[in-house]
């Protein structure tokens, strides 16, 4: 049975457990979150003895985790027939939603292997496409390829951060920066996406009104980053989700406007952004409308769309 509550500064979960199996290999409490500023778990056995299973604070590096995994995982022992109560206390710099599951050690190991393989397949594909575009921009001296490469790289880093692998591999000793990185990476998606749209559609020469709108989106994203210098990071994170969705709609509309006279030139571009609008709508529906959409479905949709978009954008440039 589970209980939920909160105090003025934290959210609490109480979970009463009883091991009715014969499993003796240990258990894993697996949270679908990569990082929380404050995250602590206690186990109270049937005799009333309390044990700290995890205690992560804003300055806790990745290496301090008991289990080196990009998402939050708490190992614990509960012998067959034993009973215990788990208490979880956490705060969040973004959404307070926190999905979790109790798994056996074997089940979790299998799940971790599948997720790791899926994640690094995606990273490899995106890194290959982004790297090829950046290299081609140097060899051909075409700025449009660099603009596309920067957008693809920012998309890859955004998903890596959502998976938790940026904290694990890129800045494991900087938990404070990790809590803030989603602001920079989310703004980067908007800025690089708008810049690519301007260059690919040549809005400065052919669509001056659209060009001013795209420049406005760039300035808005940069302004939101600047606002976080004086606070309000949690609000900015939520607003960036909506602005990112608005941006993909604007990018798509800009492509449709251009398609009225240059359909063959921009058809792949339009197809790519239509997919991005759908993925962004899923994230917006979850964070703004409270729709019951799992985080796994949300980011799997982003992975599929981003790889498809990368191929479409490459065809568009060609």
Coordinates of C-alpha atoms in Angstrom, one line a residue:
X1 CA 0.0 0.0 0.0
X2 CA 1.2 3.5 -0.7
X3 CA 0.6 6.9 0.9
X4 CA 1.3 10.4 -0.4
X5 CA 1.7 13.7 1.3
X6 CA 3.8 16.9 1.4
X7 CA 5.2 19.5 3.7
X8 CA 6.0 23.1 2.9
X9 CA 9.4 22.2 1.4
X10 CA 9.1 18.6 0.2
X11 CA 7.0 15.8 -1.2
X12 CA 6.7 12.5 0.7
X13 CA 5.8 9.0 -0.3
X14 CA 5.2 6.1 2.2
X15 CA 5.2 2.6 0.7
X16 CA 4.4 -0.5 2.8
X17 CA 6.0 -3.7 1.4
X18 CA 5.8 -7.4 2.0
X19 CA 7.9 -9.9 0.2
X20 CA 5.6 -12.8 -0.7
X21 CA 8.1 -14.3 -3.2
X22 CA 11.1 -16.6 -2.7
X23 CA 13.5 -14.0 -4.3
X24 CA 16.7 -13.5 -2.3
X25 CA 18.7 -11.6 -4.9
X26 CA 17.7 -8.1 -3.7
X27 CA 15.3 -5.4 -4.9
X28 CA 15.5 -2.1 -6.8
X29 CA 13.2 0.9 -6.3
X30 CA 13.4 2.5 -9.8
X31 CA 12.3 6.1 -10.3
X32 CA 11.7 7.5 -13.8
X33 CA 13.7 10.6 -13.1
X34 CA 17.4 11.4 -13.8
X35 CA 18.0 14.0 -11.0
X36 CA 16.3 15.6 -8.0
X37 CA 17.8 18.4 -5.9
X38 CA 16.9 16.6 -2.7
X39 CA 16.2 12.9 -2.8
X40 CA 16.2 10.7 0.3
X41 CA 14.9 7.1 1.0
X42 CA 14.6 5.4 4.3
X43 CA 13.6 1.8 5.1
X44 CA 11.9 1.0 8.4
X45 CA 11.7 -2.7 9.2
X46 CA 9.0 -4.5 11.1
X47 CA 11.0 -4.0 14.3
X48 CA 11.0 -0.2 13.9
X49 CA 14.7 0.1 12.9
X50 CA 15.3 2.8 10.3
X51 CA 18.1 2.6 7.6
X52 CA 19.1 5.3 5.2
X53 CA 19.1 3.9 1.7
X54 CA 19.8 7.1 -0.2
X55 CA 20.4 10.7 0.7
X56 CA 21.2 13.0 -2.3
X57 CA 21.5 16.8 -1.9
X58 CA 22.0 19.6 -4.4
X59 CA 25.8 19.2 -4.1
X60 CA 25.9 15.4 -4.4
X61 CA 28.0 14.2 -7.4
X62 CA 26.9 11.4 -9.6
X63 CA 29.7 9.1 -8.2
X64 CA 27.9 9.2 -4.8
X65 CA 25.0 7.2 -6.1
X66 CA 24.8 3.7 -4.7
X67 CA 24.0 2.4 -8.2
X68 CA 25.7 4.0 -11.1
X69 CA 22.7 4.4 -13.4
X70 CA 21.4 7.6 -15.2
X71 CA 18.0 7.3 -13.5
X72 CA 17.5 7.2 -9.7
X73 CA 17.6 3.6 -8.5
X74 CA 17.7 2.6 -4.8
X75 CA 18.8 -1.0 -4.0
X76 CA 17.5 -2.6 -0.9
X77 CA 17.1 -6.1 0.6
X78 CA 13.8 -7.6 1.7
X79 CA 14.1 -11.3 2.5
X80 CA 11.2 -13.7 1.7
X81 CA 8.3 -13.2 4.2
X82 CA 9.7 -10.0 5.5
X83 CA 7.8 -6.7 5.8
X84 CA 9.1 -3.1 5.7
X85 CA 8.1 0.5 5.0
X86 CA 9.9 2.8 2.6
X87 CA 9.8 6.5 3.0
X88 CA 10.8 8.8 0.1
X89 CA 11.3 12.5 0.4
X90 CA 12.1 14.7 -2.6
X91 CA 12.0 18.2 -4.1
X92 CA 12.0 19.0 -7.8
X93 CA 13.2 21.9 -9.9
X94 CA 10.6 21.1 -12.5
X95 CA 7.5 18.8 -12.5
X96 CA 6.7 17.1 -9.2
X97 CA 5.4 14.0 -10.9
X98 CA 7.6 11.0 -10.1
X99 CA 6.8 7.6 -11.5
X100 CA 8.5 4.5 -9.9
X101 CA 8.4 0.7 -9.8
X102 CA 9.7 -2.0 -7.5
X103 CA 11.7 -4.5 -9.4
X104 CA 13.9 -7.6 -8.7
X105 CA 17.6 -7.2 -9.2
X106 CA 17.4 -9.4 -12.3
X107 CA 14.4 -7.6 -13.8
X108 CA 16.1 -4.3 -13.4
X109 CA 19.4 -5.5 -14.9
X110 CA 17.5 -6.7 -18.0
X111 CA 15.6 -3.4 -18.2
X112 CA 18.8 -1.4 -17.8
X113 CA 20.5 -3.3 -20.6
X114 CA 17.6 -2.6 -23.0
X115 CA 17.4 1.1 -22.1
X116 CA 21.2 1.6 -22.4
X117 CA 21.3 -0.1 -25.8
X118 CA 18.4 2.0 -27.0
X119 CA 19.8 5.2 -25.7
X120 CA 23.3 4.8 -27.2
X121 CA 21.9 3.7 -30.5
X122 CA 20.0 7.0 -30.7
X123 CA 23.1 9.0 -29.5
X124 CA 25.2 7.3 -32.1
X125 CA 22.8 8.0 -35.0
X126 CA 22.4 11.7 -34.0
X127 CA 26.1 12.2 -33.4
X128 CA 26.9 10.7 -36.8
X129 CA 24.4 13.0 -38.6
X130 CA 25.4 16.1 -36.7
X131 CA 29.1 15.3 -37.1
X132 CA 28.7 14.7 -40.8
X133 CA 26.8 18.0 -41.2
X134 CA 29.5 20.0 -39.3
X135 CA 32.3 18.3 -41.3
X136 CA 30.5 18.9 -44.6
X137 CA 30.1 22.6 -43.6
X138 CA 33.8 22.9 -43.2
X139 CA 34.6 21.1 -46.5
X140 CA 31.9 22.9 -48.6
X141 CA 32.0 26.2 -46.7
X142 CA 28.1 26.2 -46.6
X143 CA 26.8 27.7 -43.4
X144 CA 23.4 26.0 -43.8
X145 CA 25.1 22.7 -42.9
X146 CA 26.6 24.1 -39.8
X147 CA 23.2 25.5 -38.7
X148 CA 21.7 22.1 -39.2
X149 CA 24.6 20.3 -37.4
X150 CA 24.2 22.7 -34.4
X151 CA 20.4 22.0 -34.2
X152 CA 20.9 18.2 -34.4
X153 CA 23.6 18.3 -31.7
X154 CA 21.4 20.4 -29.4
X155 CA 18.5 17.9 -29.9
X156 CA 20.8 15.0 -29.0
X157 CA 22.1 16.7 -25.9
X158 CA 18.5 17.6 -24.8
X159 CA 17.5 13.9 -24.9
X160 CA 20.7 12.8 -23.3
X161 CA 20.0 15.2 -20.4
X162 CA 16.4 13.9 -20.1
X163 CA 17.9 10.4 -20.0
X164 CA 20.4 11.4 -17.3
X165 CA 23.5 10.4 -19.3
X166 CA 24.8 14.0 -19.5
X167 CA 25.1 14.0 -15.7
X168 CA 26.6 10.5 -15.7
X169 CA 29.3 11.2 -18.4
X170 CA 29.6 14.9 -19.3
X171 CA 29.4 16.7 -16.0
X172 CA 29.2 14.1 -13.2
X173 CA 30.8 16.4 -10.6
X174 CA 28.6 19.4 -11.3
X175 CA 25.1 18.6 -9.8
X176 CA 24.2 22.3 -9.6
X177 CA 24.8 22.8 -13.3
X178 CA 22.9 19.6 -14.0
X179 CA 19.8 21.0 -12.3
X180 CA 20.0 24.0 -14.5
X181 CA 21.1 22.5 -17.8
X182 CA 17.6 21.8 -19.1
X183 CA 17.1 25.6 -19.3
X184 CA 20.2 26.0 -21.6
X185 CA 19.5 22.9 -23.7
X186 CA 15.8 23.7 -24.1
X187 CA 16.6 27.3 -25.2
X188 CA 19.3 25.9 -27.5
X189 CA 16.7 23.8 -29.3
X190 CA 14.6 27.0 -30.0
X191 CA 17.6 29.2 -30.9
X192 CA 19.3 26.7 -33.3
X193 CA 15.9 25.5 -34.7
X194 CA 14.9 29.1 -35.5
X195 CA 18.3 29.9 -37.0
X196 CA 18.2 26.9 -39.2
X197 CA 14.6 27.8 -40.4
X198 CA 15.8 31.3 -41.3
X199 CA 18.7 30.1 -43.3
X200 CA 17.0 27.2 -45.0
X201 CA 13.8 29.1 -46.0
X202 CA 15.8 32.3 -46.7
X203 CA 13.2 34.3 -44.8
X204 CA 15.3 37.4 -44.6
X205 CA 15.1 37.7 -48.4
X206 CA 11.7 36.0 -49.2
X207 CA 9.5 36.2 -46.1
X208 CA 10.5 39.3 -44.0
X209 CA 7.5 39.0 -41.6
X210 CA 8.3 35.4 -40.8
X211 CA 11.9 36.4 -40.4
X212 CA 11.1 38.9 -37.7
X213 CA 8.9 36.3 -35.9
X214 CA 11.8 33.8 -36.0
X215 CA 14.2 36.4 -34.7
X216 CA 11.6 37.2 -31.9
X217 CA 11.6 33.5 -30.9
X218 CA 15.4 33.6 -30.6
X219 CA 15.4 36.7 -28.5
X220 CA 12.6 35.3 -26.3
X221 CA 14.5 32.1 -25.6
X222 CA 17.7 34.0 -24.8
X223 CA 15.7 36.4 -22.6
X224 CA 14.2 33.5 -20.6
X225 CA 17.7 32.2 -20.0
X226 CA 18.7 35.7 -18.8
X227 CA 15.8 35.8 -16.4
X228 CA 17.1 32.8 -14.6
X229 CA 20.1 34.8 -13.4
X230 CA 17.7 36.5 -10.9
X231 CA 15.6 33.4 -10.0
X232 CA 12.4 31.8 -11.3
X233 CA 14.2 28.8 -12.8
X234 CA 11.2 26.4 -12.2
X235 CA 8.8 28.8 -13.9
X236 CA 11.2 29.3 -16.8
X237 CA 11.5 25.5 -17.3
X238 CA 7.7 25.2 -17.6
X239 CA 7.5 28.2 -20.0
X240 CA 10.2 26.8 -22.2
X241 CA 8.2 23.7 -22.8
X242 CA 5.4 25.8 -24.1
X243 CA 7.7 28.1 -26.1
X244 CA 9.4 25.1 -27.7
X245 CA 6.0 23.8 -28.8
X246 CA 5.1 27.3 -30.2
X247 CA 8.4 27.4 -32.0
X248 CA 7.9 24.1 -33.8
X249 CA 4.4 25.3 -34.9
X250 CA 6.0 28.5 -36.2
X251 CA 8.8 26.6 -38.0
X252 CA 6.1 24.4 -39.6
X253 CA 3.9 27.3 -40.7
X254 CA 6.9 29.0 -42.1
X255 CA 7.6 25.9 -44.2
X256 CA 4.0 25.8 -45.4
X257 CA 4.1 29.4 -46.4
X258 CA 7.3 28.8 -48.4
X259 CA 5.7 25.6 -49.9
X260 CA 3.1 27.7 -51.7
X261 CA 5.7 28.8 -54.2
X262 CA 8.6 26.4 -53.5
X263 CA 7.0 23.0 -52.6
X264 CA 9.7 20.7 -54.1
X265 CA 12.4 22.8 -52.3
X266 CA 10.9 22.7 -48.9
X267 CA 8.8 19.5 -48.8
X268 CA 11.2 17.5 -46.7
X269 CA 11.6 20.4 -44.3
X270 CA 7.8 20.6 -43.8
X271 CA 7.5 16.8 -43.2
X272 CA 10.3 17.0 -40.6
X273 CA 8.7 19.8 -38.6
X274 CA 5.2 18.2 -38.7
X275 CA 6.7 15.3 -36.8
X276 CA 8.5 17.7 -34.3
X277 CA 5.1 19.4 -33.6
X278 CA 3.6 16.1 -32.6
X279 CA 6.5 15.2 -30.3
X280 CA 6.4 18.7 -28.7
X281 CA 2.6 18.5 -28.3
X282 CA 3.0 15.3 -26.3
X283 CA 5.5 17.1 -23.9
X284 CA 3.3 20.2 -23.7
X285 CA 0.2 18.1 -22.9
X286 CA 2.0 16.3 -20.1
X287 CA 3.5 19.4 -18.4
X288 CA 0.8 22.0 -19.1
X289 CA -2.4 20.1 -19.3
X290 CA -1.6 17.3 -16.9
X291 CA -2.4 14.5 -19.4
X292 CA -1.6 11.0 -18.3
X293 CA 1.4 10.5 -20.6
X294 CA 4.3 8.4 -19.4
X295 CA 7.7 10.0 -19.5
X296 CA 9.0 6.9 -21.3
X297 CA 6.5 7.4 -24.1
X298 CA 7.2 11.1 -24.3
X299 CA 11.0 10.7 -24.8
X300 CA 10.6 7.6 -27.1
X301 CA 8.4 9.7 -29.3
X302 CA 11.1 12.4 -29.3
X303 CA 13.8 9.9 -30.2
X304 CA 11.8 8.6 -33.2
X305 CA 10.9 12.0 -34.4
X306 CA 14.4 13.4 -34.0
X307 CA 16.0 10.6 -36.0
X308 CA 13.3 10.9 -38.7
X309 CA 13.7 14.7 -38.7
X310 CA 17.5 14.4 -39.1
X311 CA 17.0 12.3 -42.2
X312 CA 14.3 14.6 -43.6
X313 CA 16.5 17.7 -43.0
X314 CA 19.4 16.1 -44.6
X315 CA 17.3 15.3 -47.7
X316 CA 15.9 18.9 -47.6
X317 CA 19.5 20.3 -47.6
X318 CA 20.5 18.0 -50.5

